[in-house]
PDB file of C-alpha atoms and ligand atoms in Angstrom:
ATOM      1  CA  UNK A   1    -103.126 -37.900 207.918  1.00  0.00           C
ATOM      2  CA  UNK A   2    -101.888 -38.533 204.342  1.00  0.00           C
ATOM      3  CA  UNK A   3     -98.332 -37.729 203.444  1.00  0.00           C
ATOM      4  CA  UNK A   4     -96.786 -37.712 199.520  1.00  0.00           C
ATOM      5  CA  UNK A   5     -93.391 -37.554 199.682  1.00  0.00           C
ATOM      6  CA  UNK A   6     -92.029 -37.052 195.902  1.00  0.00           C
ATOM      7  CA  UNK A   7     -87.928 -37.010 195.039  1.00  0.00           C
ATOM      8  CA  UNK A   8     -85.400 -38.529 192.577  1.00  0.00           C
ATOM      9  CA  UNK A   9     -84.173 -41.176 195.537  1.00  0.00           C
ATOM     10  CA  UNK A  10     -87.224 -42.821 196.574  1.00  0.00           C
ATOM     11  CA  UNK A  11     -85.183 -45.270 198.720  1.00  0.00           C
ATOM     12  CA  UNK A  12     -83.818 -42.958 200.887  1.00  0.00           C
ATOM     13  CA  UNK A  13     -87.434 -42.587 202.457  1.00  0.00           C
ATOM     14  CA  UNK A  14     -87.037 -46.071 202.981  1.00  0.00           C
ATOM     15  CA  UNK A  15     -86.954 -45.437 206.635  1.00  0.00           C
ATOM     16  CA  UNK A  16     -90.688 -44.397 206.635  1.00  0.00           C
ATOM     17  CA  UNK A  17     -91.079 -48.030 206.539  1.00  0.00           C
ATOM     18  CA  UNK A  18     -89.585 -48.315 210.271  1.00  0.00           C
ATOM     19  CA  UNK A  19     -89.491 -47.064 213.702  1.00  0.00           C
ATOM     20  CA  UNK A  20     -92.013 -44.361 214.763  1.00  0.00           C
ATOM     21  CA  UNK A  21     -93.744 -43.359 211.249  1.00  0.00           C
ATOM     22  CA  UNK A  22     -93.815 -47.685 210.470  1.00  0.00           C
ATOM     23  CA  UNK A  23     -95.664 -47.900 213.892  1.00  0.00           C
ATOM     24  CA  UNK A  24     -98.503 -45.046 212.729  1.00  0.00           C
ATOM     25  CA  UNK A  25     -98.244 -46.173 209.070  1.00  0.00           C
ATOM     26  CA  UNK A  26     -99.202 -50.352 210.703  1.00  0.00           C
ATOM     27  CA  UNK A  27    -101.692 -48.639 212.941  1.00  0.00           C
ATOM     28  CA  UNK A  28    -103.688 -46.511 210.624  1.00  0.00           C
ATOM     29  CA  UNK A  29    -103.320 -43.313 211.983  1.00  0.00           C
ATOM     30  CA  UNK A  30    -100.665 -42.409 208.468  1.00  0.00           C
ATOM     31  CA  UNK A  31    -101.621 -42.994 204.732  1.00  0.00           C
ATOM     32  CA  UNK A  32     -98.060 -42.681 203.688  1.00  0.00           C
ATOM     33  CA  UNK A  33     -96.816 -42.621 199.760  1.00  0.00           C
ATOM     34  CA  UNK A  34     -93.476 -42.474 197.962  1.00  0.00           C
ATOM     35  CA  UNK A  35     -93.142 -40.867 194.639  1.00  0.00           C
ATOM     36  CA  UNK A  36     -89.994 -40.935 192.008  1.00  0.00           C
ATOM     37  CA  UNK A  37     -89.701 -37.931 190.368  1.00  0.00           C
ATOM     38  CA  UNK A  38     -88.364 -39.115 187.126  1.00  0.00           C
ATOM     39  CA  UNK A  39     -91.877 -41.158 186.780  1.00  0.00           C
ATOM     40  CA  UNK A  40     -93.287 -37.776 185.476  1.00  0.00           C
ATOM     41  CA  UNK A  41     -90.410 -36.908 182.844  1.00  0.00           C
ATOM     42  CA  UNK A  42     -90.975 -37.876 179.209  1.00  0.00           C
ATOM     43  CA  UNK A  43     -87.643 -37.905 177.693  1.00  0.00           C
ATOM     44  CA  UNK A  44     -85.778 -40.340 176.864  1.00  0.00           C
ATOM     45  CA  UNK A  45     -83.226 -39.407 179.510  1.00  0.00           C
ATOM     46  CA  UNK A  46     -85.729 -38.782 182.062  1.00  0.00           C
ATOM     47  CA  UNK A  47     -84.398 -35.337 182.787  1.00  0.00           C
ATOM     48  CA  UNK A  48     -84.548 -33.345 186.128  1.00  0.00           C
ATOM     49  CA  UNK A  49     -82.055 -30.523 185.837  1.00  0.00           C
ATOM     50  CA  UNK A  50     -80.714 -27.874 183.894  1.00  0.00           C
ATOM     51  CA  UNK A  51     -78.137 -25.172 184.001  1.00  0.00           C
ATOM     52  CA  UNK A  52     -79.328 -21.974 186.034  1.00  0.00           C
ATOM     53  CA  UNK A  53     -80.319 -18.964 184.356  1.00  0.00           C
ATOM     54  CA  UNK A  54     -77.852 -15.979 185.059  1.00  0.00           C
ATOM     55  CA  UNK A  55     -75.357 -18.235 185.392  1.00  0.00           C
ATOM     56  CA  UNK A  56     -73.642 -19.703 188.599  1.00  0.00           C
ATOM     57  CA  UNK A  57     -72.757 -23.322 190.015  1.00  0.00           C
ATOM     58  CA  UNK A  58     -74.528 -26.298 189.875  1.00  0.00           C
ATOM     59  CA  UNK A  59     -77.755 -27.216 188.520  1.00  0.00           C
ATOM     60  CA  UNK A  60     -81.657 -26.279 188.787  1.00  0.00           C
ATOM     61  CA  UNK A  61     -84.045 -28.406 188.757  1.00  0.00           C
ATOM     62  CA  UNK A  62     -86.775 -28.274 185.938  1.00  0.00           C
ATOM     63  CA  UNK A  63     -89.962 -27.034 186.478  1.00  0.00           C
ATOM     64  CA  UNK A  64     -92.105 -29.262 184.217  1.00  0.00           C
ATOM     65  CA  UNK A  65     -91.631 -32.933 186.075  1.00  0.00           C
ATOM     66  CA  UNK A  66     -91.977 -31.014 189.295  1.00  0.00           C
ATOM     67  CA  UNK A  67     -95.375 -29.660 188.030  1.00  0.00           C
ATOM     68  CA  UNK A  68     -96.987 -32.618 186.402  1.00  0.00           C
ATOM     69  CA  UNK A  69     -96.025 -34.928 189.449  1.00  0.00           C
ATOM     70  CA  UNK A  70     -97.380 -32.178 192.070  1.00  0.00           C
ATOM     71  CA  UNK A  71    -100.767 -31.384 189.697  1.00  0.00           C
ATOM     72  CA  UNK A  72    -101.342 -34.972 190.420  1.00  0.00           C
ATOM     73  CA  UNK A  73     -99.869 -35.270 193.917  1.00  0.00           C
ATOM     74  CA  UNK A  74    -101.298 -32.379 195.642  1.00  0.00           C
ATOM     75  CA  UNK A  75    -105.098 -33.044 194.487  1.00  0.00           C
ATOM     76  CA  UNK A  76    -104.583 -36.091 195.887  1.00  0.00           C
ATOM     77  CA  UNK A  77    -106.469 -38.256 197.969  1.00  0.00           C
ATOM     78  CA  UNK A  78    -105.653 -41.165 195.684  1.00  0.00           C
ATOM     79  CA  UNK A  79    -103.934 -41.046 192.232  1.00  0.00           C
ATOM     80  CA  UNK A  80    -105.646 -43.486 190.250  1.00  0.00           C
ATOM     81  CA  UNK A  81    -106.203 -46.863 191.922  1.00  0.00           C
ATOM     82  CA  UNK A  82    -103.741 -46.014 195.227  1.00  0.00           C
ATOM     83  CA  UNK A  83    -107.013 -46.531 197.422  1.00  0.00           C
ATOM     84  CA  UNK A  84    -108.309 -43.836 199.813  1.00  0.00           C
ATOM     85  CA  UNK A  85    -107.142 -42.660 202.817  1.00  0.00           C
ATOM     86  CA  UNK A  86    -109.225 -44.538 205.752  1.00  0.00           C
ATOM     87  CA  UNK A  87    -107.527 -42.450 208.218  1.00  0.00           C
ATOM     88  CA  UNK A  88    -109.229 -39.037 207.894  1.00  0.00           C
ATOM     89  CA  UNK A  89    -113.003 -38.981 208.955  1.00  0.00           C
ATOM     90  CA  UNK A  90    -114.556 -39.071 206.069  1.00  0.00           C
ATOM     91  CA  UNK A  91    -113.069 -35.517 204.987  1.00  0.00           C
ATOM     92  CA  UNK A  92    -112.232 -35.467 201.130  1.00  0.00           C
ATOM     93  CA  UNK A  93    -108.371 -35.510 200.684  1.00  0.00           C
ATOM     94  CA  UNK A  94    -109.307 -34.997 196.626  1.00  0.00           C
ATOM     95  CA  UNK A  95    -110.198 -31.527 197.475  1.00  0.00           C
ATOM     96  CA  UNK A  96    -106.388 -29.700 197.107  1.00  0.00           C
ATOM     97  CA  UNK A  97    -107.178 -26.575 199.030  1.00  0.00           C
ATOM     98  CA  UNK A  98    -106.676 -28.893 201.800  1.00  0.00           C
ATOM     99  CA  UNK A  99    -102.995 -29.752 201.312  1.00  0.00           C
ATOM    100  CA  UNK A 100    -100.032 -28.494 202.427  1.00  0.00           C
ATOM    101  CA  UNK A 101     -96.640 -28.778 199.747  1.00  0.00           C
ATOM    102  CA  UNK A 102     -93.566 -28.784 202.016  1.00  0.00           C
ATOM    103  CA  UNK A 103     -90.376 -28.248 200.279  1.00  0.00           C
ATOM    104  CA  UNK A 104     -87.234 -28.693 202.359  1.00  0.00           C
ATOM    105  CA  UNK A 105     -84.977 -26.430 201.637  1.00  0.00           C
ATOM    106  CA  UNK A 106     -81.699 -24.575 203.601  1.00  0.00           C
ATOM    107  CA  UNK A 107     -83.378 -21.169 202.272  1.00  0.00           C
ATOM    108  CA  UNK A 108     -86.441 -22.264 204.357  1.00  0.00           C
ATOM    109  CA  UNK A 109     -87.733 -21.193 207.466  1.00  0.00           C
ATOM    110  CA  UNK A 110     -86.949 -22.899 210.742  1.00  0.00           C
ATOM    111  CA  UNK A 111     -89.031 -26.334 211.568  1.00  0.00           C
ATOM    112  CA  UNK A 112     -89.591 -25.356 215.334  1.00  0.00           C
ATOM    113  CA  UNK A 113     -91.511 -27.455 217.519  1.00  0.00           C
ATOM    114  CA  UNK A 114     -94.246 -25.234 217.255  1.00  0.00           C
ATOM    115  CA  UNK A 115     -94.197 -25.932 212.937  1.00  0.00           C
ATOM    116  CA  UNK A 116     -94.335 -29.398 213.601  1.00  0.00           C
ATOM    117  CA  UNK A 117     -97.442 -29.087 215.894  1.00  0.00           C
ATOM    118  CA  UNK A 118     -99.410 -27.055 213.126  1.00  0.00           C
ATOM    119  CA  UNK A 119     -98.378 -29.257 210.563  1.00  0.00           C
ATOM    120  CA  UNK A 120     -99.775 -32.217 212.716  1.00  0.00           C
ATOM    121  CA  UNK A 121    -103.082 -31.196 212.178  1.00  0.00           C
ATOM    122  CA  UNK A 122    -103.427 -30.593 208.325  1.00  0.00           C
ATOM    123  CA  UNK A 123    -104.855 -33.591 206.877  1.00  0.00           C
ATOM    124  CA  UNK A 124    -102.298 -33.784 203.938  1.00  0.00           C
ATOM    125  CA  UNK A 125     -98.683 -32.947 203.656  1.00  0.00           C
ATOM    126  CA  UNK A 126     -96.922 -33.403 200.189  1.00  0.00           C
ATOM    127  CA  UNK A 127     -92.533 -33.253 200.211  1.00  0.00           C
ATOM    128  CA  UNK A 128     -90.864 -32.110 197.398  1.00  0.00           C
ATOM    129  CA  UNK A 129     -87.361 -33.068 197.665  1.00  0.00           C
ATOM    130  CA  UNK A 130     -85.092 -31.250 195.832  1.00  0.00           C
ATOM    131  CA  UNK A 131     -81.281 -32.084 194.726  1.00  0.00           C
ATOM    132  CA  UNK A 132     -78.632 -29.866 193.271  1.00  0.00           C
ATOM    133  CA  UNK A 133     -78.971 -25.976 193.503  1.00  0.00           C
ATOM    134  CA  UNK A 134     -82.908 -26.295 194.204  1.00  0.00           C
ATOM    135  CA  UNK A 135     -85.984 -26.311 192.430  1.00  0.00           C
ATOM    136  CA  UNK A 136     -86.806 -23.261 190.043  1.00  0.00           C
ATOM    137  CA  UNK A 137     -89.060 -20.772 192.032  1.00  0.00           C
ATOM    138  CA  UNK A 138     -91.815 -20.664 189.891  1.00  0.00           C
ATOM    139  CA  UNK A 139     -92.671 -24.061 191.377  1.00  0.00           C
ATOM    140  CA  UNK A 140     -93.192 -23.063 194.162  1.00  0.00           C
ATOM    141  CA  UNK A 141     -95.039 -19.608 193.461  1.00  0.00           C
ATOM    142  CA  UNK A 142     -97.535 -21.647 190.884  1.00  0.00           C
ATOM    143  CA  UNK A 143     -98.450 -24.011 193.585  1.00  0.00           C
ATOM    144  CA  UNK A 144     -98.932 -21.445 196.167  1.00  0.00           C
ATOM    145  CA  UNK A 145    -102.128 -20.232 194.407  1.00  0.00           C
ATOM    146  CA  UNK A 146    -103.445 -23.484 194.714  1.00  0.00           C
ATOM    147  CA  UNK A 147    -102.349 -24.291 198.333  1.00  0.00           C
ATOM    148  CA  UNK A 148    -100.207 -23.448 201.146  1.00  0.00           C
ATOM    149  CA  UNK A 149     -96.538 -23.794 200.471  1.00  0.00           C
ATOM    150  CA  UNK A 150     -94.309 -23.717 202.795  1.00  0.00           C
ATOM    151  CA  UNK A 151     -90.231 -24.088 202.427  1.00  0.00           C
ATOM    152  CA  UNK A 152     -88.463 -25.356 205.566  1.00  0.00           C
ATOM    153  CA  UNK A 153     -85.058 -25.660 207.096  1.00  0.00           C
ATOM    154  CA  UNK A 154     -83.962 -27.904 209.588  1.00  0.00           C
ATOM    155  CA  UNK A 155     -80.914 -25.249 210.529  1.00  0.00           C
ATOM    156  CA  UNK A 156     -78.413 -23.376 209.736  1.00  0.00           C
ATOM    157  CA  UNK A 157     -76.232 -25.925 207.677  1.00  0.00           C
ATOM    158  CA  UNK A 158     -76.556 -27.760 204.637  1.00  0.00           C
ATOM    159  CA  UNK A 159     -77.749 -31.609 203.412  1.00  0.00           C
ATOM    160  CA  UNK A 160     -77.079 -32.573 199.591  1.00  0.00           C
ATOM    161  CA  UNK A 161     -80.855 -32.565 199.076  1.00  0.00           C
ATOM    162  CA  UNK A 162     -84.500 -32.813 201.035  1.00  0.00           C
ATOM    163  CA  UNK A 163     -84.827 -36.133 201.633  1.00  0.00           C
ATOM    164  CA  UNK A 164     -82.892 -36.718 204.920  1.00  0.00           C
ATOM    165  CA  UNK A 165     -84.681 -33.704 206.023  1.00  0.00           C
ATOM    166  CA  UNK A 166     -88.434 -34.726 204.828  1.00  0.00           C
ATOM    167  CA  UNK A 167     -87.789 -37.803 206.813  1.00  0.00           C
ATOM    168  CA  UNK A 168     -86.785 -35.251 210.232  1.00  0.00           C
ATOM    169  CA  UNK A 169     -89.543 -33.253 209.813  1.00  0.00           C
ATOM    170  CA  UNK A 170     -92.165 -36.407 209.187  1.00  0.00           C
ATOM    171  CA  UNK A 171     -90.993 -37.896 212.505  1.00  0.00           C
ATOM    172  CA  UNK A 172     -91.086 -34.378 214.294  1.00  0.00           C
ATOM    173  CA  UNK A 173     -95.166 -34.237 212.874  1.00  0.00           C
ATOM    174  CA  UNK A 174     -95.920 -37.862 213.169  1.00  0.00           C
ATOM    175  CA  UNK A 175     -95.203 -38.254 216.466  1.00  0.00           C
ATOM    176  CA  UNK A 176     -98.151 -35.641 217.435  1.00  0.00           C
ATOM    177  CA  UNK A 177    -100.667 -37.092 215.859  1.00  0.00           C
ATOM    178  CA  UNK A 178    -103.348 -37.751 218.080  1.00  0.00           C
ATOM    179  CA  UNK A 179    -103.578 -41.168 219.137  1.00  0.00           C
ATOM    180  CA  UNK A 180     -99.925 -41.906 218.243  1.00  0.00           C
ATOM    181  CA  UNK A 181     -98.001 -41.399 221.473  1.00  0.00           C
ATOM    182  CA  UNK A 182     -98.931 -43.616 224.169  1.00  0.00           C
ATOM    183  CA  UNK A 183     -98.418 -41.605 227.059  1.00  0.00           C
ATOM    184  CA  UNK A 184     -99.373 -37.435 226.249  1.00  0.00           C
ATOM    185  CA  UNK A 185     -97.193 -36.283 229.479  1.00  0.00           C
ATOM    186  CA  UNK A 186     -94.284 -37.536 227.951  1.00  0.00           C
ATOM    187  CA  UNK A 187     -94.768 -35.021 224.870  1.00  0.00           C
ATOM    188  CA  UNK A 188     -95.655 -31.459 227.394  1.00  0.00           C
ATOM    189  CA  UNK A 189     -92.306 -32.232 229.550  1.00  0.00           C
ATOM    190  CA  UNK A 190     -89.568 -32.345 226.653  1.00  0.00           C
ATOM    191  CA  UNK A 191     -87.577 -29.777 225.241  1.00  0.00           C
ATOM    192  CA  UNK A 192     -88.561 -27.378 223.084  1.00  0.00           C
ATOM    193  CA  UNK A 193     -92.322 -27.646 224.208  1.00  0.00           C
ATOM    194  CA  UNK A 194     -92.077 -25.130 226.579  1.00  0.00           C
ATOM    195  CA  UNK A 195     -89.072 -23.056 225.907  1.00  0.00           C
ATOM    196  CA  UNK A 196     -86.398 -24.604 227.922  1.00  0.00           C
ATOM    197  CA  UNK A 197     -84.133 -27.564 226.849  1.00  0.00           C
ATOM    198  CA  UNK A 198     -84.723 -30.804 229.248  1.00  0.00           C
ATOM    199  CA  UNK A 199     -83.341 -31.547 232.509  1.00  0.00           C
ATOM    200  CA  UNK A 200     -80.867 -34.501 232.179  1.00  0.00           C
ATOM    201  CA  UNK A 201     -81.700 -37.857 233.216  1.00  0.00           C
ATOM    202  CA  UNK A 202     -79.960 -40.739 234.857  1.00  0.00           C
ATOM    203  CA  UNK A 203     -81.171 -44.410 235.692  1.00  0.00           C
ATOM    204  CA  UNK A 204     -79.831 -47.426 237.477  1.00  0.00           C
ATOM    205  CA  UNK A 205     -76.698 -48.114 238.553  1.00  0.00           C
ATOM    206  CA  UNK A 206     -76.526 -44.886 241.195  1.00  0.00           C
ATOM    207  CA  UNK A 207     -72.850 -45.225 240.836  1.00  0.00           C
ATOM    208  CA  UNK A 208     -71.369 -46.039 237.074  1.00  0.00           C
ATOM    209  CA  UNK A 209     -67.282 -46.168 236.534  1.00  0.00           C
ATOM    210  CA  UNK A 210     -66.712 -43.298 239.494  1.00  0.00           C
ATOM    211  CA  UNK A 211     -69.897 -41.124 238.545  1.00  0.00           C
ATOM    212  CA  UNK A 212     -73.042 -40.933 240.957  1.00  0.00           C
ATOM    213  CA  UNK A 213     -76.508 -40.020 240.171  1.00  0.00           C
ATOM    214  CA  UNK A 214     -77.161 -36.704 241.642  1.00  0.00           C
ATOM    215  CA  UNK A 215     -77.865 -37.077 245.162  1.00  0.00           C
ATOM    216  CA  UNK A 216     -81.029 -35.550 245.068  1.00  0.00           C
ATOM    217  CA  UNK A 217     -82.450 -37.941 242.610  1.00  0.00           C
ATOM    218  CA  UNK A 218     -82.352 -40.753 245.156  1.00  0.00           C
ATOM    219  CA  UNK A 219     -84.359 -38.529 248.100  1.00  0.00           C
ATOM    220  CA  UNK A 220     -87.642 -39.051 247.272  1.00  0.00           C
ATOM    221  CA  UNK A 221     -88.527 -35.353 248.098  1.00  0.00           C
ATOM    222  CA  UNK A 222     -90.729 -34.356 244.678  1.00  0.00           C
ATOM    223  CA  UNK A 223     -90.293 -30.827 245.400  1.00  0.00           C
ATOM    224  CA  UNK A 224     -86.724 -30.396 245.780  1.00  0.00           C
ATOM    225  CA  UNK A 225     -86.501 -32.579 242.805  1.00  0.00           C
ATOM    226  CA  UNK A 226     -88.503 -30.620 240.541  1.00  0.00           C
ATOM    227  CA  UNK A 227     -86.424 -27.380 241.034  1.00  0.00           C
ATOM    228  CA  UNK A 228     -83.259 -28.796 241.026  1.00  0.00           C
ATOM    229  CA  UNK A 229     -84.679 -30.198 237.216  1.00  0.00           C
ATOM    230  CA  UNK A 230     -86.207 -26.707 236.608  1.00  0.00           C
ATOM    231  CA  UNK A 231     -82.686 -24.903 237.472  1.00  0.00           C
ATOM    232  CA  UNK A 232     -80.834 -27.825 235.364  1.00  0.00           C
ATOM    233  CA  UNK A 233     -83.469 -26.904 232.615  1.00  0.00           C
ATOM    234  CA  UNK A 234     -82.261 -22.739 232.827  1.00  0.00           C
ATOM    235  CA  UNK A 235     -78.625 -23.356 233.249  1.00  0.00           C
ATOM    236  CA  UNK A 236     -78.662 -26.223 230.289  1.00  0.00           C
ATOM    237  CA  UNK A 237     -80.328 -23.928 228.064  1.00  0.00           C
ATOM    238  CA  UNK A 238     -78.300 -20.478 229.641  1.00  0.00           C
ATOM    239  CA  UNK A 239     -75.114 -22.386 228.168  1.00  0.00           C
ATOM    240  CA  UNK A 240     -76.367 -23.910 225.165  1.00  0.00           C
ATOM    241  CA  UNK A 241     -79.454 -22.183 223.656  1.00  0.00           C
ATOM    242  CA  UNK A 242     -79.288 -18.605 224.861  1.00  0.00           C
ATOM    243  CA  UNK A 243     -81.238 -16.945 221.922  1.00  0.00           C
ATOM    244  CA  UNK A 244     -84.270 -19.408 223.543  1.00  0.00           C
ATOM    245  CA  UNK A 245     -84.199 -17.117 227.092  1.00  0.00           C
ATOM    246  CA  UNK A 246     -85.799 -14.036 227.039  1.00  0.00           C
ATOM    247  CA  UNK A 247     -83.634 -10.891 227.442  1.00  0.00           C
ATOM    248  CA  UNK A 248     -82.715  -9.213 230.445  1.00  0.00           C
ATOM    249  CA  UNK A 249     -81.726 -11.167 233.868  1.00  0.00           C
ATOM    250  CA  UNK A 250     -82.505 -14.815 233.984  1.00  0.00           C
ATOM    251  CA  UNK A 251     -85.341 -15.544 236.506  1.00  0.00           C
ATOM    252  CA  UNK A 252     -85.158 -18.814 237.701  1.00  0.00           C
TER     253      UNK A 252
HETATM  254 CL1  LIG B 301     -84.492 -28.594 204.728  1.00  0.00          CL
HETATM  255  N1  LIG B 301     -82.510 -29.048 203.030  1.00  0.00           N
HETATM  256  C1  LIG B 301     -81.216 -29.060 202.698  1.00  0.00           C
HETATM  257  N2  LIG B 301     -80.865 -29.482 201.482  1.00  0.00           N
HETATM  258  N3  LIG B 301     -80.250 -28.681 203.522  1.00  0.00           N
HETATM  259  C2  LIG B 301     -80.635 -28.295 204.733  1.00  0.00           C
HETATM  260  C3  LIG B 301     -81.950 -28.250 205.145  1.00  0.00           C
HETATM  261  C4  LIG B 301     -82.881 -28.635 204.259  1.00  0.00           C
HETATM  262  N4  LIG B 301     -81.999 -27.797 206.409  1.00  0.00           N
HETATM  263  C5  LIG B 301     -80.751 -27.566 206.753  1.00  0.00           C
HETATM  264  N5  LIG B 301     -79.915 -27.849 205.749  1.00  0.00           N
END
């Protein structure tokens, strides 16, 4: 998989460099780029914003730098001399029908488990991180002609701009790729992938400062442990998440 990532703070995608997306990017398996912006204004003050039409707080962000760094980015593969992706069976990444332009964005709709799994199979996924009030729609309705664009939110609440939440929804994709996770049963039995938030979990010591590991833990008896985990799984996500239980009485 190739991902572009383009914003006016490269370094805060810094973190691509470690933990899980460093491991894929040092194995192969991610062909992973970081744009500025600003690279594609051409004034002097290498402007990204301007006041909003019809009034209102804050600013907008211009749609000219936003289109010459995505004409470039999208059709990507390699821009100039970058060096092509190794990573993607021989499939052209030049051809920008097969891209995907992600902009994060509290207006978007929810990144759900089940976004992040689609997403993990496209074969390239371009950020555009906006700042201030957003980026001015006809962005995105110009590039969705060209390709799929889709704008995401990680929630109800809101970040100062994309990047923190580019970086949660890479990690969410990355760690699907195939060949990334060592051990696949660790990815079916975790929350989310099934409907139900996880069990809770407990290791050594049994007892810790007055508090014991659930009894049943320790009995060796598989069965009674996996309901007693299945009815910790319904009650966890009875009090927590109950818009993820369907209506009606709860069936255990
Ligand atoms: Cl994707 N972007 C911003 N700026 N704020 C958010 C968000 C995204 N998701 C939740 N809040």
């Amino acid at each position: 998989m190739r991902i572009d990532v383009v914003s006016i703070f490269p370094d805060y995608l810094a973190p691509l460099d470690l933990s899980l997306p460093g491991r894929a990017r040092a194995s192969g398996l991610l062909d992973l780029h970081v744009h500025d912006l600003r690279d594609w204004t051409r004034d002097r003050h290498r402007t990204v914003d301007d006041t909003p039409y019809g009034g209102g707080a804050g600013m907008v962000m211009k749609p000219e730098p936003w289109g010459e760094a995505l004409d470039e980015v999208v059709s990507t593969g390699s821009t100039s001399d970058e060096g092509r992706s190794t990573s993607d069976e021989g499939r052209s990444t030049s051809d920008e029908g097969g891209s995907t332009l992600i902009v994060p964005t509290p207006s978007g709709v929810p990144l759900t488990q089940a976004l992040a799994r689609d997403l993990s199979t496209r074969e390239h996924l371009v950020f555009a991180c906006g700042r201030y009030e957003g980026i001015d729609q006809r962005v995105m309705d110009h590039f969705a002609d060209r390709v799929e664009v889709l704008e995401v939110s990680l929630g109800d609440f809101v970040l100062n701009g994309g990047e923190v939440a580019a970086l949660a929804i890479i990690e969410a994709v990355v760690r699907l790729l195939p060949g990334f996770m060592g051990n696949a049963a660790s990815l079916d039995e975790e929350s989310h992938e099934d409907g139900l938030l996880e069990y809770p979990v407990y290791t050594k010591p049994a007892s810790w400062r007055g508090l014991d590991v659930p009894e049943i833990l320790l009995s060796g008896d598989h069965g009674r442990i996996a309901a007693w985990r299945h009815d910790q799984r319904v009650r966890r996500t009875r009090e927590r998440r109950p818009d993820l239980l369907p209506p009606g009485p709860i069936s255990d």
